[in-house]
Coordinates of C-alpha atoms in Angstrom, one line a residue:
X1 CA -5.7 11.6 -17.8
X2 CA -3.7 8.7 -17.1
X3 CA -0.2 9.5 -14.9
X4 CA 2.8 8.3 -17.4
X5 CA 5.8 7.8 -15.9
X6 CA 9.1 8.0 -17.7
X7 CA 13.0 7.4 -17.0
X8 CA 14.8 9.4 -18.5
X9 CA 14.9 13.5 -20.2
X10 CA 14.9 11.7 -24.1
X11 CA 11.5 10.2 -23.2
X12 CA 9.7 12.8 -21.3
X13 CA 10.3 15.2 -24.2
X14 CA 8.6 12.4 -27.0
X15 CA 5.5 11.7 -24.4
X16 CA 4.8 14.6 -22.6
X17 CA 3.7 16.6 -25.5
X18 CA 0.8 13.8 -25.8
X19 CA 0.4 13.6 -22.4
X20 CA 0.9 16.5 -20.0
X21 CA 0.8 14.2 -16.7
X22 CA 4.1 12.7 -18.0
X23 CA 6.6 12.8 -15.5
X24 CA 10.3 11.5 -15.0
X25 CA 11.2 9.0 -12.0
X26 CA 13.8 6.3 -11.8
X27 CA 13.1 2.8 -11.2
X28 CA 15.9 2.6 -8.6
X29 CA 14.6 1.4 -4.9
X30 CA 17.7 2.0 -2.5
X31 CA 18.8 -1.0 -1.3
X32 CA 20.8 -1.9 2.7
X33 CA 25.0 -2.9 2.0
X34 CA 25.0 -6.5 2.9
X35 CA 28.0 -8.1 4.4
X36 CA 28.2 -10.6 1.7
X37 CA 29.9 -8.5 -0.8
X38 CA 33.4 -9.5 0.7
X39 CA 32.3 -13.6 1.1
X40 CA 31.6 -13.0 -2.7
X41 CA 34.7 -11.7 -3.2
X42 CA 36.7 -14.3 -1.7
X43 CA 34.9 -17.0 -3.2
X44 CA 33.8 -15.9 -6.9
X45 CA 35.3 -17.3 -10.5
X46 CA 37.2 -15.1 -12.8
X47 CA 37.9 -16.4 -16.0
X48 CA 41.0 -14.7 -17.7
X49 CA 40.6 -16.4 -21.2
X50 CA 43.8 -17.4 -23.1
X51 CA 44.1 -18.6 -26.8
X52 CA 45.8 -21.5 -26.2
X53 CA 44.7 -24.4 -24.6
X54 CA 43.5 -22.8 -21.5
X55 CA 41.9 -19.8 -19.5
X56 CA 43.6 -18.9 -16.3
X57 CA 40.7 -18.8 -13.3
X58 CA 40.9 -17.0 -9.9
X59 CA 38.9 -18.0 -7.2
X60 CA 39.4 -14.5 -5.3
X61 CA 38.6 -10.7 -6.5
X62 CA 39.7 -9.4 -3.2
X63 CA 43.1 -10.9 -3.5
X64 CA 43.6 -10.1 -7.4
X65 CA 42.1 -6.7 -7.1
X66 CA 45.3 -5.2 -4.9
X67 CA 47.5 -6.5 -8.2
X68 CA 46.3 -3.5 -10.2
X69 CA 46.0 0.3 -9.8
X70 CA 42.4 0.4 -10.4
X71 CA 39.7 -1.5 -11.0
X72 CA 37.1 -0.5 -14.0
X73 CA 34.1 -3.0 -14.0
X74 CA 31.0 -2.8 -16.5
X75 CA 28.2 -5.1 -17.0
X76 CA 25.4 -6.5 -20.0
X77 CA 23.3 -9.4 -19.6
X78 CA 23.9 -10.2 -23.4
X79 CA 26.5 -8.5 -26.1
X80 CA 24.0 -7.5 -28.6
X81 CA 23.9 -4.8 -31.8
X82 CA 22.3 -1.6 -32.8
X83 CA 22.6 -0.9 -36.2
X84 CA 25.7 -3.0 -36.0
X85 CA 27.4 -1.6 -33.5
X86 CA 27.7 -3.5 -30.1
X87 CA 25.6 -1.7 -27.7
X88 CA 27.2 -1.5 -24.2
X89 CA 30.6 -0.8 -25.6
X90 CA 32.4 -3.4 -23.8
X91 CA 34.0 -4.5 -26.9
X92 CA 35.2 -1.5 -27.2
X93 CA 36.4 -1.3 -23.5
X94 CA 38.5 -4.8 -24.0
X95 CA 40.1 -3.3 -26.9
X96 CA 41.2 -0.5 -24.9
X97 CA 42.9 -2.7 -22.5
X98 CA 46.2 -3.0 -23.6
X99 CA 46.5 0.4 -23.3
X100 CA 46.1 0.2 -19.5
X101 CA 48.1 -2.6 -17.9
X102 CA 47.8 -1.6 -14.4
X103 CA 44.2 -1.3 -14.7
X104 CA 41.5 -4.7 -14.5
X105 CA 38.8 -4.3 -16.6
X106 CA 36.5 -6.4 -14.8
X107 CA 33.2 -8.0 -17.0
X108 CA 30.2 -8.7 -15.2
X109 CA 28.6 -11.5 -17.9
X110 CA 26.1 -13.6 -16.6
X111 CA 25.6 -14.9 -19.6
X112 CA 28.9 -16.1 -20.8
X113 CA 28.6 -14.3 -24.1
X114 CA 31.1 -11.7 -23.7
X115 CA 33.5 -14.3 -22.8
X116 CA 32.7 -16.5 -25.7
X117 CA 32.7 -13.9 -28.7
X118 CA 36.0 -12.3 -27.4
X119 CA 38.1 -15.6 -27.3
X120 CA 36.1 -16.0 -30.5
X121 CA 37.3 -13.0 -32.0
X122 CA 41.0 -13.1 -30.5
X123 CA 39.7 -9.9 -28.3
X124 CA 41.5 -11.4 -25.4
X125 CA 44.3 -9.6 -22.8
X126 CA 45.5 -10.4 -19.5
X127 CA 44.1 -7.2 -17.6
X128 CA 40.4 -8.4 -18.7
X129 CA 38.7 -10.5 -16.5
X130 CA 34.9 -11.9 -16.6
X131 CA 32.3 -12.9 -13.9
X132 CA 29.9 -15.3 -15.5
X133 CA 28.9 -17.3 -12.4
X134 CA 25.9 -16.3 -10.6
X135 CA 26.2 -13.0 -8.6
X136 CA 24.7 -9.9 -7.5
X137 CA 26.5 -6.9 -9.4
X138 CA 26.6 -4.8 -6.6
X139 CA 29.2 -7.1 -5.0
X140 CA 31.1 -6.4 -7.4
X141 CA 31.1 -2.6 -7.3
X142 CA 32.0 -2.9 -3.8
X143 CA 35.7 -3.4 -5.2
X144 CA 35.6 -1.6 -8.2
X145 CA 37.5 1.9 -8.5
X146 CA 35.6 3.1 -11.6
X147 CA 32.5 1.8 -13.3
X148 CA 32.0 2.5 -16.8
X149 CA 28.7 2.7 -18.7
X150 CA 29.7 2.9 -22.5
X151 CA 26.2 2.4 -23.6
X152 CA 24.7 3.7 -27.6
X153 CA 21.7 4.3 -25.3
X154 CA 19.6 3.6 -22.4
X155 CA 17.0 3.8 -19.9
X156 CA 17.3 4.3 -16.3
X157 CA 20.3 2.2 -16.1
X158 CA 20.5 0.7 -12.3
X159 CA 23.6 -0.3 -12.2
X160 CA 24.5 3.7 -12.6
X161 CA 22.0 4.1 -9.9
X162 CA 23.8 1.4 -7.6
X163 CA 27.1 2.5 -8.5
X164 CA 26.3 6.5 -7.3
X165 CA 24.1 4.7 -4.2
X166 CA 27.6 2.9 -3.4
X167 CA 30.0 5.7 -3.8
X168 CA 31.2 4.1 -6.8
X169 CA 32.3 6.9 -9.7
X170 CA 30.6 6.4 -12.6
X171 CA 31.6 7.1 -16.2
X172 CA 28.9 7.2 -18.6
X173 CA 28.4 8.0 -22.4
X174 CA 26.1 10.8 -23.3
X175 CA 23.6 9.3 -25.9
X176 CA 21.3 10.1 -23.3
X177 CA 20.9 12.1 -19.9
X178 CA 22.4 10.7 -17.0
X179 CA 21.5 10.7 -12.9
X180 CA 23.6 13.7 -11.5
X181 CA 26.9 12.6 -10.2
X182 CA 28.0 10.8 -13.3
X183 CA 31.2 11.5 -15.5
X184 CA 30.2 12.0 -19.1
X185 CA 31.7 11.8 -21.9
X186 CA 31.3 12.6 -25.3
X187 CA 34.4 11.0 -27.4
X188 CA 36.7 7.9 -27.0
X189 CA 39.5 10.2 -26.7
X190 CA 37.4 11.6 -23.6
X191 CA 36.9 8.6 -22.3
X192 CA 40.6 7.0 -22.1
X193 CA 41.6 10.4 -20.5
X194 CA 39.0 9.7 -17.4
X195 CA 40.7 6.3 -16.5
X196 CA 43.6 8.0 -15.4
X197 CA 42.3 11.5 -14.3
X198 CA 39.1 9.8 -12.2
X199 CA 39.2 9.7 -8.3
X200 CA 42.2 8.1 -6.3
X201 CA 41.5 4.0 -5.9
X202 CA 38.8 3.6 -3.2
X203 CA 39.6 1.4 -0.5
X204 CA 38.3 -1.7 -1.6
X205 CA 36.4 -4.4 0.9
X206 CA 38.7 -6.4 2.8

């Protein structure tokens, strides 16, 4: 029989009755820390939207990042729906924001449509920050305190795997198993509690 290889728990148990050569592996291929994480830092865009007439950009995450007690970053290539709720749970993140002043919530969003359906939708706050230039996401977990994967489900999500690789901690939602070393939680109630009881600030790239 054919070897079948799956990524997570959830899809070993729907294949491997079929096929008993089934077996679970992540995707994730370790990867060397380069030095251009803090060249990145010093050089990248973040947009801090505003709903009048403009957005307030700064040309430096290593500078801003000191301003806050922690830094929570998250990433999704596109804001899409499941059933019509948002699937990665970063609206649901922003919303939280004003809750948490002294912590950045930092939006990798390559594709600019977080940014645009938040100023769309008023979902806008001075502690939220997006990336949307081009850039390597693992530069940014280099400077982030706590990254948070608020997904409705997944795969073999690397940028958990690249946030555990880094030392990053990782907060994750338990629609479906998760590498070991992740925080889980089950309820937003849960979740708000970790951004205050997760690990001491790291010290960020300089």
């Amino acid at each position: 029989a054919n070897h079948v290889l799956v990524l997570n728990r959830e899809s070993y148990e729907c294949v491997s009755p079929i096929n008993r050569s089934a077996f679970i592996s992540s995707s994730f291929i370790p990867f060397e820390i380069s030095d251009q994480a803090s060249t990145f830092a010093d050089s990248c865009v973040l947009v801090f939207p505003s709903l009048g007439d403009s957005s307030r950009v700064v040309r430096s995450l290593s500078s801003i990042s000191h301003n806050f007690k922690l830094v929570v970053s998250t990433t999704a290539w596109r804001r899409t729906f499941q059933s019509g709720r948002e699937v990665y749970g970063i609206d649901q993140n922003v919303a939280l924001a004003p809750r948490y002043r002294d912590i950045l919530f930092l939006i990798s969003d390559p594709s600019s449509d977080y940014l645009r359906s938040h100023v769309s939708l008023e979902l806008v706050h001075d502690n939220v920050s997006y990336i949307t230039t081009p850039h390597e996401f693992t530069s940014i977990l280099m400077y982030s305190d706590l990254f948070i994967r608020n997904t409705l489900t997944d795969g073999d999500a690397t940028s958990v795997r690249e946030a555990l690789f880094l030392g990053v901690p990782v907060a994750a939602s338990m629609e479906v198993s998760r590498p070991k070393g992740c925080i889980t939680y089950t309820s937003l109630d849960h979740y708000t509690c970790l951004l205050y009881t997760s690990p001491s600030p790291r010290d960020r790239q300089k």
